[in-house]
Coordinates of C-alpha atoms in Angstrom, one line a residue:
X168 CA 35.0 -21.1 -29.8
X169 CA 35.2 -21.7 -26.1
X170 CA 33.5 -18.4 -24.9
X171 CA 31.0 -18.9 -27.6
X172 CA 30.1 -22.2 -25.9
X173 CA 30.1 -20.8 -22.8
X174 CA 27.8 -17.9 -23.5
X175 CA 25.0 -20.5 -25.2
X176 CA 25.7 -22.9 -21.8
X177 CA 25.1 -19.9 -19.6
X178 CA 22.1 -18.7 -21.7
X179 CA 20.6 -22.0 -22.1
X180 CA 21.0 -22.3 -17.8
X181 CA 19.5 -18.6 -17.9
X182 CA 16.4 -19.5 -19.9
X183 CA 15.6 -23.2 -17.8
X184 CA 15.7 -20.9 -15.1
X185 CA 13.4 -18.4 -16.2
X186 CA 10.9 -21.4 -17.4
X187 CA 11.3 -23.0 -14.2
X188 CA 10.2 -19.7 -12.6
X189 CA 7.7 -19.2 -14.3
X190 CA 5.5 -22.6 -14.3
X191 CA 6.4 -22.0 -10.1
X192 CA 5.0 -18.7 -9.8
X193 CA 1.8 -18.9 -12.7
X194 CA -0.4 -21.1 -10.1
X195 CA 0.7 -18.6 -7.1
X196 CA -0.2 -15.2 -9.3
X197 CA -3.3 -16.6 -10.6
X198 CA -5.2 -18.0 -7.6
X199 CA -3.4 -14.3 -5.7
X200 CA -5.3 -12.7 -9.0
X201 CA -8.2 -14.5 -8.5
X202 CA -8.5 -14.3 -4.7
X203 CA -8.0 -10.5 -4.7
X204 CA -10.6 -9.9 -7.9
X205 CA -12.9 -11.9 -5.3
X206 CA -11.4 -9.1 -2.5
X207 CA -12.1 -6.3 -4.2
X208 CA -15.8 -7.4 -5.4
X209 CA -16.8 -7.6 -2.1
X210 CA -15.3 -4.8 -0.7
X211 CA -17.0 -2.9 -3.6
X212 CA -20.3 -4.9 -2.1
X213 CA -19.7 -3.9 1.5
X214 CA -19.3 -0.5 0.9
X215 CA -22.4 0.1 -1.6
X216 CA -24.2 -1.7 1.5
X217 CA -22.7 1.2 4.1
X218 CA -23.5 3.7 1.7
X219 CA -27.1 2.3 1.6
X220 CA -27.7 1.5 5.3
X221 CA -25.5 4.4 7.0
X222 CA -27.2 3.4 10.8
X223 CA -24.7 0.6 9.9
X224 CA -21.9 2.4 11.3
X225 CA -23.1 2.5 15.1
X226 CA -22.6 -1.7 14.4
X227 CA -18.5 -1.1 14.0
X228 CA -17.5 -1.3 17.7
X229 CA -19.5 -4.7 17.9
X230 CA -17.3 -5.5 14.3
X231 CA -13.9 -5.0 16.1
X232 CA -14.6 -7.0 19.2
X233 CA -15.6 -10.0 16.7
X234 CA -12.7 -9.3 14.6
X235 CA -10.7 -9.5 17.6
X236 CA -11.9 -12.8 18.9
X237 CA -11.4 -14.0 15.3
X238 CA -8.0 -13.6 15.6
X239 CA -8.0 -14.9 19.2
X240 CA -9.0 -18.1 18.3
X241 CA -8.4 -18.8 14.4
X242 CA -5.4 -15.7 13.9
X243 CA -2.7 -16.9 15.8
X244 CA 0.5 -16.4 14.3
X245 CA -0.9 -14.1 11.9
X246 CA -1.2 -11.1 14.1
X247 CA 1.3 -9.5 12.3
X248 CA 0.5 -9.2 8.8
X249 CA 2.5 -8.0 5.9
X250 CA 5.1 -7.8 8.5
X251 CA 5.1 -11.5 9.5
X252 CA 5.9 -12.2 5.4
X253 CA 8.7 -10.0 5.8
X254 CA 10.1 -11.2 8.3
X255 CA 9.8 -14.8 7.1
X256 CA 11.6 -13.5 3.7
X257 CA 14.4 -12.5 6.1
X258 CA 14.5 -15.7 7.7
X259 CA 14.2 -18.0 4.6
X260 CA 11.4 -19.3 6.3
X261 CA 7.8 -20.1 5.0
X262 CA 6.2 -22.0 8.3
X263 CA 5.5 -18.7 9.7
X264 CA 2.9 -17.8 7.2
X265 CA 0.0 -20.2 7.6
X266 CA -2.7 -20.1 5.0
X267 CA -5.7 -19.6 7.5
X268 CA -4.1 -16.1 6.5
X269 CA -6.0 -15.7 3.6
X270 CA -9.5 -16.3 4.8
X271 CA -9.1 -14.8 7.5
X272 CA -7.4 -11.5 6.1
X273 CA -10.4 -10.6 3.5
X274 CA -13.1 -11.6 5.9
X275 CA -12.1 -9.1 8.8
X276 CA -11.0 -6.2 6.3
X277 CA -14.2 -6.5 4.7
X278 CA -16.2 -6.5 7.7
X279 CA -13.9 -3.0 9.0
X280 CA -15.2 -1.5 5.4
X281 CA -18.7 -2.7 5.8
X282 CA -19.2 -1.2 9.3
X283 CA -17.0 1.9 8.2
X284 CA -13.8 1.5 9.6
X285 CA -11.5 3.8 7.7
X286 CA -8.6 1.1 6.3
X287 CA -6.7 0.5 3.1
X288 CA -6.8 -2.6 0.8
X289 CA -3.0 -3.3 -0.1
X290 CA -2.3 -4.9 3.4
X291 CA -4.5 -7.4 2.4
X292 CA -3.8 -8.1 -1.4
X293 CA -0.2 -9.1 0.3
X294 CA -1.2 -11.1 3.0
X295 CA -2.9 -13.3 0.6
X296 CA -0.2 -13.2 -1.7
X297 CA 2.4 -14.1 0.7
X298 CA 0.0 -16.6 2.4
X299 CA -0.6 -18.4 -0.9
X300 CA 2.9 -18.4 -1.8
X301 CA 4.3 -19.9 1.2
X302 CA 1.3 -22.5 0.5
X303 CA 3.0 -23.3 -2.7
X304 CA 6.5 -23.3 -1.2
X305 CA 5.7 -26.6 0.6
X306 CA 4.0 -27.8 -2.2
X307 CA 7.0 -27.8 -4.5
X308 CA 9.4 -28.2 -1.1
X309 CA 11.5 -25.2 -2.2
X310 CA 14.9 -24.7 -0.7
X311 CA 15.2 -21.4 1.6
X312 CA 16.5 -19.0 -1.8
X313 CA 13.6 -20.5 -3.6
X314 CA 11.7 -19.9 -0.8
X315 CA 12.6 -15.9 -0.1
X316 CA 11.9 -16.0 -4.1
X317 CA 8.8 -17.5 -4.5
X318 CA 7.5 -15.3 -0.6
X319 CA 8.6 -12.1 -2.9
X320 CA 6.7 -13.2 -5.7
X321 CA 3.3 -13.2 -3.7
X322 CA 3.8 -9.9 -2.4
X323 CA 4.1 -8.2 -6.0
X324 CA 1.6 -10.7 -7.2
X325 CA -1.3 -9.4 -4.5
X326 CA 0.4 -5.3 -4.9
X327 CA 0.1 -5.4 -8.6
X328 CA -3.5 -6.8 -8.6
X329 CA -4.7 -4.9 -5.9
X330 CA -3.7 -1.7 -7.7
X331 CA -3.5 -2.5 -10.9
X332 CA 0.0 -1.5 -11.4
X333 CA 2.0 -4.5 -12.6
X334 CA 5.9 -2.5 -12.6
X335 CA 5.6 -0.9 -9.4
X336 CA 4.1 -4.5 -8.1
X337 CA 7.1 -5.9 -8.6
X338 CA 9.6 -3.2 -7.9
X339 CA 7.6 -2.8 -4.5
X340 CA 8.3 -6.2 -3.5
X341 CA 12.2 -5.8 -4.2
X342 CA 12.4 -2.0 -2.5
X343 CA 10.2 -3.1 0.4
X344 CA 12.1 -6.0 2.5
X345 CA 15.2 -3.7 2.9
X346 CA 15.7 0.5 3.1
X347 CA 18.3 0.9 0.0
X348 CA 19.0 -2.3 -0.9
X349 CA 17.0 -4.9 -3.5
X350 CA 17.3 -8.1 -4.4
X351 CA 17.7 -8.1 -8.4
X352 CA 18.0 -11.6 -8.6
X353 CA 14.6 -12.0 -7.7
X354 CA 13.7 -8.9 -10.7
X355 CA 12.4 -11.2 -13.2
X356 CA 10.1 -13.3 -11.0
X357 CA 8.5 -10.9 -8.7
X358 CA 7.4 -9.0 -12.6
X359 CA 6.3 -11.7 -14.2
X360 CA 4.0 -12.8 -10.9
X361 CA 2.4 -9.4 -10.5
X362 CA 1.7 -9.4 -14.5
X363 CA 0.3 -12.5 -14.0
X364 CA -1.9 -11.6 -11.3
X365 CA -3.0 -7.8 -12.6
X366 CA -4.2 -9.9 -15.4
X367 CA -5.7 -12.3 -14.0
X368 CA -7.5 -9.6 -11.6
X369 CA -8.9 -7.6 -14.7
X370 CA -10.2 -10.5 -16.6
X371 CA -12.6 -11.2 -13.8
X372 CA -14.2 -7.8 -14.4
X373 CA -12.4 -5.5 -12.3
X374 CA -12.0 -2.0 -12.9
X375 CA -9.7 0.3 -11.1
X376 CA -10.1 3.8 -10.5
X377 CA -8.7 6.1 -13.5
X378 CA -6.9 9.6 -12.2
X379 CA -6.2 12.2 -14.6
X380 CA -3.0 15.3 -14.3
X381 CA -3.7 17.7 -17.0
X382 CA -3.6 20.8 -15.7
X383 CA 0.2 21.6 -16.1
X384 CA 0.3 21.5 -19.6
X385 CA -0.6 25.3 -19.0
X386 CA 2.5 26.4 -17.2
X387 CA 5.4 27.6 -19.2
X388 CA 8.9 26.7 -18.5
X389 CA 11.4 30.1 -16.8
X390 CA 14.3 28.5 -19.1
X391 CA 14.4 28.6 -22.4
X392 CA 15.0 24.7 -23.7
X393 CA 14.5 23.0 -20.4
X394 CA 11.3 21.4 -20.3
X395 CA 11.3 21.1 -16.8
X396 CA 9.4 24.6 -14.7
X397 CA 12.2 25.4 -12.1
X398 CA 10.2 27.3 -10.0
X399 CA 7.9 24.3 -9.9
X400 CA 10.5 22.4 -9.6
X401 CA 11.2 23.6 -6.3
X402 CA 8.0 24.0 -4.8
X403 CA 7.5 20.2 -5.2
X404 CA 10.5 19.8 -3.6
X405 CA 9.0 21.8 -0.9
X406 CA 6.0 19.9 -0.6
X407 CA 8.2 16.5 -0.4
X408 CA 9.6 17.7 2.6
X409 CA 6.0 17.8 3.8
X410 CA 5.1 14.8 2.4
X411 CA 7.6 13.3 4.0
X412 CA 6.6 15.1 7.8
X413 CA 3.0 13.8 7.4
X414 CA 4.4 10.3 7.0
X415 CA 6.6 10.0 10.1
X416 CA 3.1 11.7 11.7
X417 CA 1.7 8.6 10.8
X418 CA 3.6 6.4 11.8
X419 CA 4.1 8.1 15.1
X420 CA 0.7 8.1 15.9
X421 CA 0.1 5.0 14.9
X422 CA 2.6 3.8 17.9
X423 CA 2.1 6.4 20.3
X424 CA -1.8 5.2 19.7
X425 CA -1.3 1.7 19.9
X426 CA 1.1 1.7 23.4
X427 CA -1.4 3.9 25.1
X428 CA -4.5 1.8 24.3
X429 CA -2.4 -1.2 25.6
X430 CA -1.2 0.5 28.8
X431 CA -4.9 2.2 29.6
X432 CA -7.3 -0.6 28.5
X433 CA -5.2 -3.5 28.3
X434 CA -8.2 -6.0 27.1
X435 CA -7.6 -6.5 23.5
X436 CA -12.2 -6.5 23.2
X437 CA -12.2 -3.3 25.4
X438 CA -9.7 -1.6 22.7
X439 CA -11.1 -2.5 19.7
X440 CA -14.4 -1.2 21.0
X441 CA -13.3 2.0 22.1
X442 CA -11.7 2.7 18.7
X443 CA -15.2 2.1 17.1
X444 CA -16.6 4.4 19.4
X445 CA -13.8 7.2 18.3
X446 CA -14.3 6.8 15.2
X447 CA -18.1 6.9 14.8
X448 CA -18.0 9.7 17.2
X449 CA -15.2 11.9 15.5
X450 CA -16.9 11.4 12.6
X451 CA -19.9 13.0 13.6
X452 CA -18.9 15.8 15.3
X453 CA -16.9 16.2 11.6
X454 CA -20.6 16.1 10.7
X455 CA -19.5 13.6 7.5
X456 CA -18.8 10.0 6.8
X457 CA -16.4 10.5 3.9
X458 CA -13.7 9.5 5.8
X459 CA -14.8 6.5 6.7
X460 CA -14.2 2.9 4.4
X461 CA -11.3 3.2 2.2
X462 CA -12.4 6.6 0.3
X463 CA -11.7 6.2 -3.2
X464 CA -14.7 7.3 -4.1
X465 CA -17.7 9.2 -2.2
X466 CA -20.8 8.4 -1.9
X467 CA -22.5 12.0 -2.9
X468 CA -21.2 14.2 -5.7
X469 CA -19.3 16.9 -3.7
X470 CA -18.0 14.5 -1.4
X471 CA -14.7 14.3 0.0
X472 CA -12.0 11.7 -1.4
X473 CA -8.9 10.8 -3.4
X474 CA -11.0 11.4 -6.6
X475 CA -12.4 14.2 -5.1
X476 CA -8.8 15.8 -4.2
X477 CA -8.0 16.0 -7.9
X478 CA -10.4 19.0 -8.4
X479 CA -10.6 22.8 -7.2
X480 CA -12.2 22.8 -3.7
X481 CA -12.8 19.3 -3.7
X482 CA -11.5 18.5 -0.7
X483 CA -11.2 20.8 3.0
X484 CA -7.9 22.4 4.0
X485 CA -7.5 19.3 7.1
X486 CA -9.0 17.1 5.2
X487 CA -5.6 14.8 5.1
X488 CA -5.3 15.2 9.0
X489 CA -8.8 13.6 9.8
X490 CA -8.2 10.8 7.3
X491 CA -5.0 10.3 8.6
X492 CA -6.6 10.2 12.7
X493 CA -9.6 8.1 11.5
X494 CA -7.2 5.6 10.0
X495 CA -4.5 5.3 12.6
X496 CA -7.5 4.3 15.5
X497 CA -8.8 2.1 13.1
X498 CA -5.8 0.3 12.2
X499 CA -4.0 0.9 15.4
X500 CA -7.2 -0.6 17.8
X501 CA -7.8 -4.2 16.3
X502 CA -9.4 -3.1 12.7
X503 CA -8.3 -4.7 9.7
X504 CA -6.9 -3.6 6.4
X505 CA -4.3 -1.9 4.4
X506 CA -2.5 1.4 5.1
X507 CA -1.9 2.6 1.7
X508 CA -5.1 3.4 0.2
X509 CA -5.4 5.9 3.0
X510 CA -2.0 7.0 2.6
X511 CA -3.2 7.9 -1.0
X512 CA -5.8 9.4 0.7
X513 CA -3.9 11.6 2.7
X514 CA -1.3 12.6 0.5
X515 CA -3.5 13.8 -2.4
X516 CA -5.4 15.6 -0.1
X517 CA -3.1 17.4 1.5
X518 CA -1.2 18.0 -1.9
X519 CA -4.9 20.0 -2.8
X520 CA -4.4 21.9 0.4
X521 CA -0.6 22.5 -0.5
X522 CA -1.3 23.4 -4.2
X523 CA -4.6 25.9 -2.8
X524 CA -2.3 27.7 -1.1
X525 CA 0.8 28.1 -3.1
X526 CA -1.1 28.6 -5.9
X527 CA 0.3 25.4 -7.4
X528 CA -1.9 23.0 -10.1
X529 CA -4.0 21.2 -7.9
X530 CA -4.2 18.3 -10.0
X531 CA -0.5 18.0 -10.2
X532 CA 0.2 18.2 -6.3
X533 CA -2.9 15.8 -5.4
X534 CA -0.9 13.5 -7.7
X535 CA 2.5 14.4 -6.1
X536 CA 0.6 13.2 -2.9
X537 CA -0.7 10.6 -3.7
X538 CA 2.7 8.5 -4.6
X539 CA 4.8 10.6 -2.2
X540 CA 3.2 9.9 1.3
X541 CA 2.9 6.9 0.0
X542 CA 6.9 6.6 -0.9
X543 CA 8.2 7.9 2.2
X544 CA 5.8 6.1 4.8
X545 CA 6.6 2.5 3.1
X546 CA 10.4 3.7 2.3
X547 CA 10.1 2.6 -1.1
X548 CA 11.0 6.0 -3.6
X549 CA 11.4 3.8 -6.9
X550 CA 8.1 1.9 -6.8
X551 CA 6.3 4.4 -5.9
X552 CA 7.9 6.5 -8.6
X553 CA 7.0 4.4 -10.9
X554 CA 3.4 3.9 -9.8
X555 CA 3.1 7.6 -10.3
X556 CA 4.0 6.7 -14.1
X557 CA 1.4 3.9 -14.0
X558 CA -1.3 6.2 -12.7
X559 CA -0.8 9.0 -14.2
X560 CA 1.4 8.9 -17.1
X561 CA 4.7 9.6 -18.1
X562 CA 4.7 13.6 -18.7
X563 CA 5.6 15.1 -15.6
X564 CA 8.3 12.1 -14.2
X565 CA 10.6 15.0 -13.2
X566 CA 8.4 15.8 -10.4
X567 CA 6.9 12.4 -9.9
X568 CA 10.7 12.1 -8.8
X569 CA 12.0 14.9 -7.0
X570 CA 8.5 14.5 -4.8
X571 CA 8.7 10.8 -4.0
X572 CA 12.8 11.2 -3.5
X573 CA 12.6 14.1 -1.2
X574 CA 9.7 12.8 1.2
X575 CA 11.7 9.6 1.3
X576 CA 14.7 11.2 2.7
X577 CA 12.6 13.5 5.3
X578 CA 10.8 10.7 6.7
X579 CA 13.5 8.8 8.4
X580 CA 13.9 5.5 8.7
X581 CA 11.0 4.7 10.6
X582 CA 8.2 3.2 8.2
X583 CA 4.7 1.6 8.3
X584 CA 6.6 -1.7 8.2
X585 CA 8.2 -2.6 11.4
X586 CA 10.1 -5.6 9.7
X587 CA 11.9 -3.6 7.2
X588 CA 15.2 -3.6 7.8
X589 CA 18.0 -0.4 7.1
X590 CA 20.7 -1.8 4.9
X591 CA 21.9 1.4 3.6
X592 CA 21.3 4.5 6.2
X593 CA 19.3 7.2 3.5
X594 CA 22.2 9.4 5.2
X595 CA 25.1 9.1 7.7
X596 CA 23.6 11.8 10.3
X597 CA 20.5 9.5 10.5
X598 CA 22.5 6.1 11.5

């Protein structure tokens, strides 16, 4: 009779706090819903305006020196970005993470996209995410656990909207903070925020992009009973250990990029201008503009882009590289944005390029790409795992897996986000 009493008590304690959450996190996933349906719109906006008015481009070294004075004068403290809201989550702080963050966040990163600076979107679902749930944090004087919660909570809220993948959302913001180590107390909350918000997001209209894997259905197993193609089997593992090369590229570029720009030109105005200059004139001497914006989607009908990389042909053997250089100037010289979109970019790109030459479904390897560049330069396998379900259905997880697990291991520990911290080394040699 006692342990039956116990088990209601605890129940009853585990369903006031699951109501609690909830009424704490429905105002932060609906305006982060709201806020980032408003995001995308414009961004939509901006780049049908580029598209329209292409002499806009030759404007985007005059964009980075405002967005740099922007930040001069209004930014402080916010420099940082998603990385700041980490590293507030580790410090069970919220004061860090002001709300001028917001604002300021979708402004610059849609005037980068306008002017045709080639940056992501997710960077900037999460900043207003975090920003807004910090907000809240005061509001309803959390304590610092509440607080890490309720910081944790914005990130999948703004991840899940932005991309319209409400698990993966949440997982993201529990794989994210830490390399092999989540915090599944926080499970429940961080899911029901991004939900929240991914609705909220597609009730105002928005639409995201749809991505199709159907070619593999025509390739017939080597074992009799195993639904699983071994020989495929290995030759994504093969490309994971690419996938995970081109992300420690990234990365590495991104900071070699970044140091040198500070040590040669030292004025903040003087780099961002530069970097518009590289990338306006790289992209002419490319002779196209499809890598520049975020690159979902191209303008004309054999363009180059994620879309695009899904197909026979559709994209150039160093296609990946150039959206890869493009984007780490951008991002790297005082431009504003995300990372990930052109980390889908580069990995379904590069998958074509793998797949043209191995022979492999092209479809299948642009999709491999896709989730496991994006896996390995984050460090977060299981989110981006299960994005790959999200995306792309259920039908081939065996190599959604063995992809996103194996370019997680081969890219190190070194990730996109500076403030994530190594709790569990991915193996002992690389302590």
């Amino acid at each position: 009779m006692k342990n039956k009493e116990f088990i209601l008590k605890e129940q009853w304690q585990i369903t006031k706090h699951l109501v609690r959450w909830l009424l704490l996190v429905l105002p932060v996933a609906v305006i982060t819903g709201l806020l980032v349906a408003l995001f995308l719109w414009t961004l939509d906006l901006a780049t049908e305006i580029r598209w329209q008015f292409s002499w806009i481009i030759f404007l985007l070294p005059l964009a980075g020196v405002f967005i740099t004075v922007l930040y001069k004068y209004f930014g402080k403290g916010t420099e940082l970005g998603n990385n700041l809201i980490i590293d507030q989550i580790h410090l069970n702080d919220n004061n860090g993470v002001p709300l001028r963050m917001t604002p300021l966040i979708i402004f610059t990163t849609v005037v980068t996209h306008l002017f045709g600076g080639s940056a992501g979107r997710e960077g900037t679902a999460v900043q207003v995410g975090g920003s807004i749930s910090a907000f809240f944090s005061k509001v309803f004087n959390l304590n610092q656990e509440d607080n890490t919660f309720i910081l944790m909570t914005g990130i999948a809220a703004g991840f899940g909207a932005v991309f319209g993948t409400p698990v993966s959302g949440a997982i993201f913001a529990l794989e994210v903070l830490a390399i092999g180590r989540m915090k599944y107390n926080a499970l429940l909350p961080c899911l029901m925020a991004s939900i929240i918000a991914d609705v909220t997001c597609s009730l105002c209209g928005i639409e995201h992009t749809k991505y199709h894997i159907d070619s593999v259905t025509t390739i017939t197993t080597i074992l009799p009973n195993i639904d699983i193609d071994v020989k495929l089997m290995f030759t994504v593992a093969s490309a994971g250990v690419l996938f995970g090369l081109i992300s420690i590229l990234f990365v590495q570029l991104s900071d070699f990029i970044k140091k040198t720009a500070t040590l040669y030109l030292k004025n903040k105005l003087i780099i961002a201008l530069t970097g518009g200059i590289l990338v306006i004139s790289i992209s002419y001497l490319l002779g196209t503009l499809d890598y520049l914006g975020i690159g979902v989607k191209s303008i004309n009908t054999d363009g180059i882009s994620i879309v695009s990389a899904f197909k026979q042909g559709g994209v150039n053997y160093f296609s990946w590289f150039w959206k890869l250089l493009l984007t780490v100037i951008t991002l790297s010289m005082g431009y504003k944005g995300g990372e990930v979109t052109p980390l889908f970019f580069i990995g379904a790109a590069f998958g074509n390029t793998f797949a043209s030459i191995c022979g492999g479904p092209i479809d299948l390897f642009a999709g491999l790409g896709f989730i496991a560049v994006f896996a390995a330069a984050t460090n977060t396998p299981i989110a981006s795992f299960i994005m790959g379900i999200e995306l792309f259905g259920s039908e081939y997880m065996p190599y959604y897996a063995i992809a996103c697990f194996v370019a997680y291991y081969f890219s190190g520990h070194k990730g996109i986000y500076h403030s994530q911290k190594i709790a569990v080394s991915k193996a002992n040699i690389l302590k």
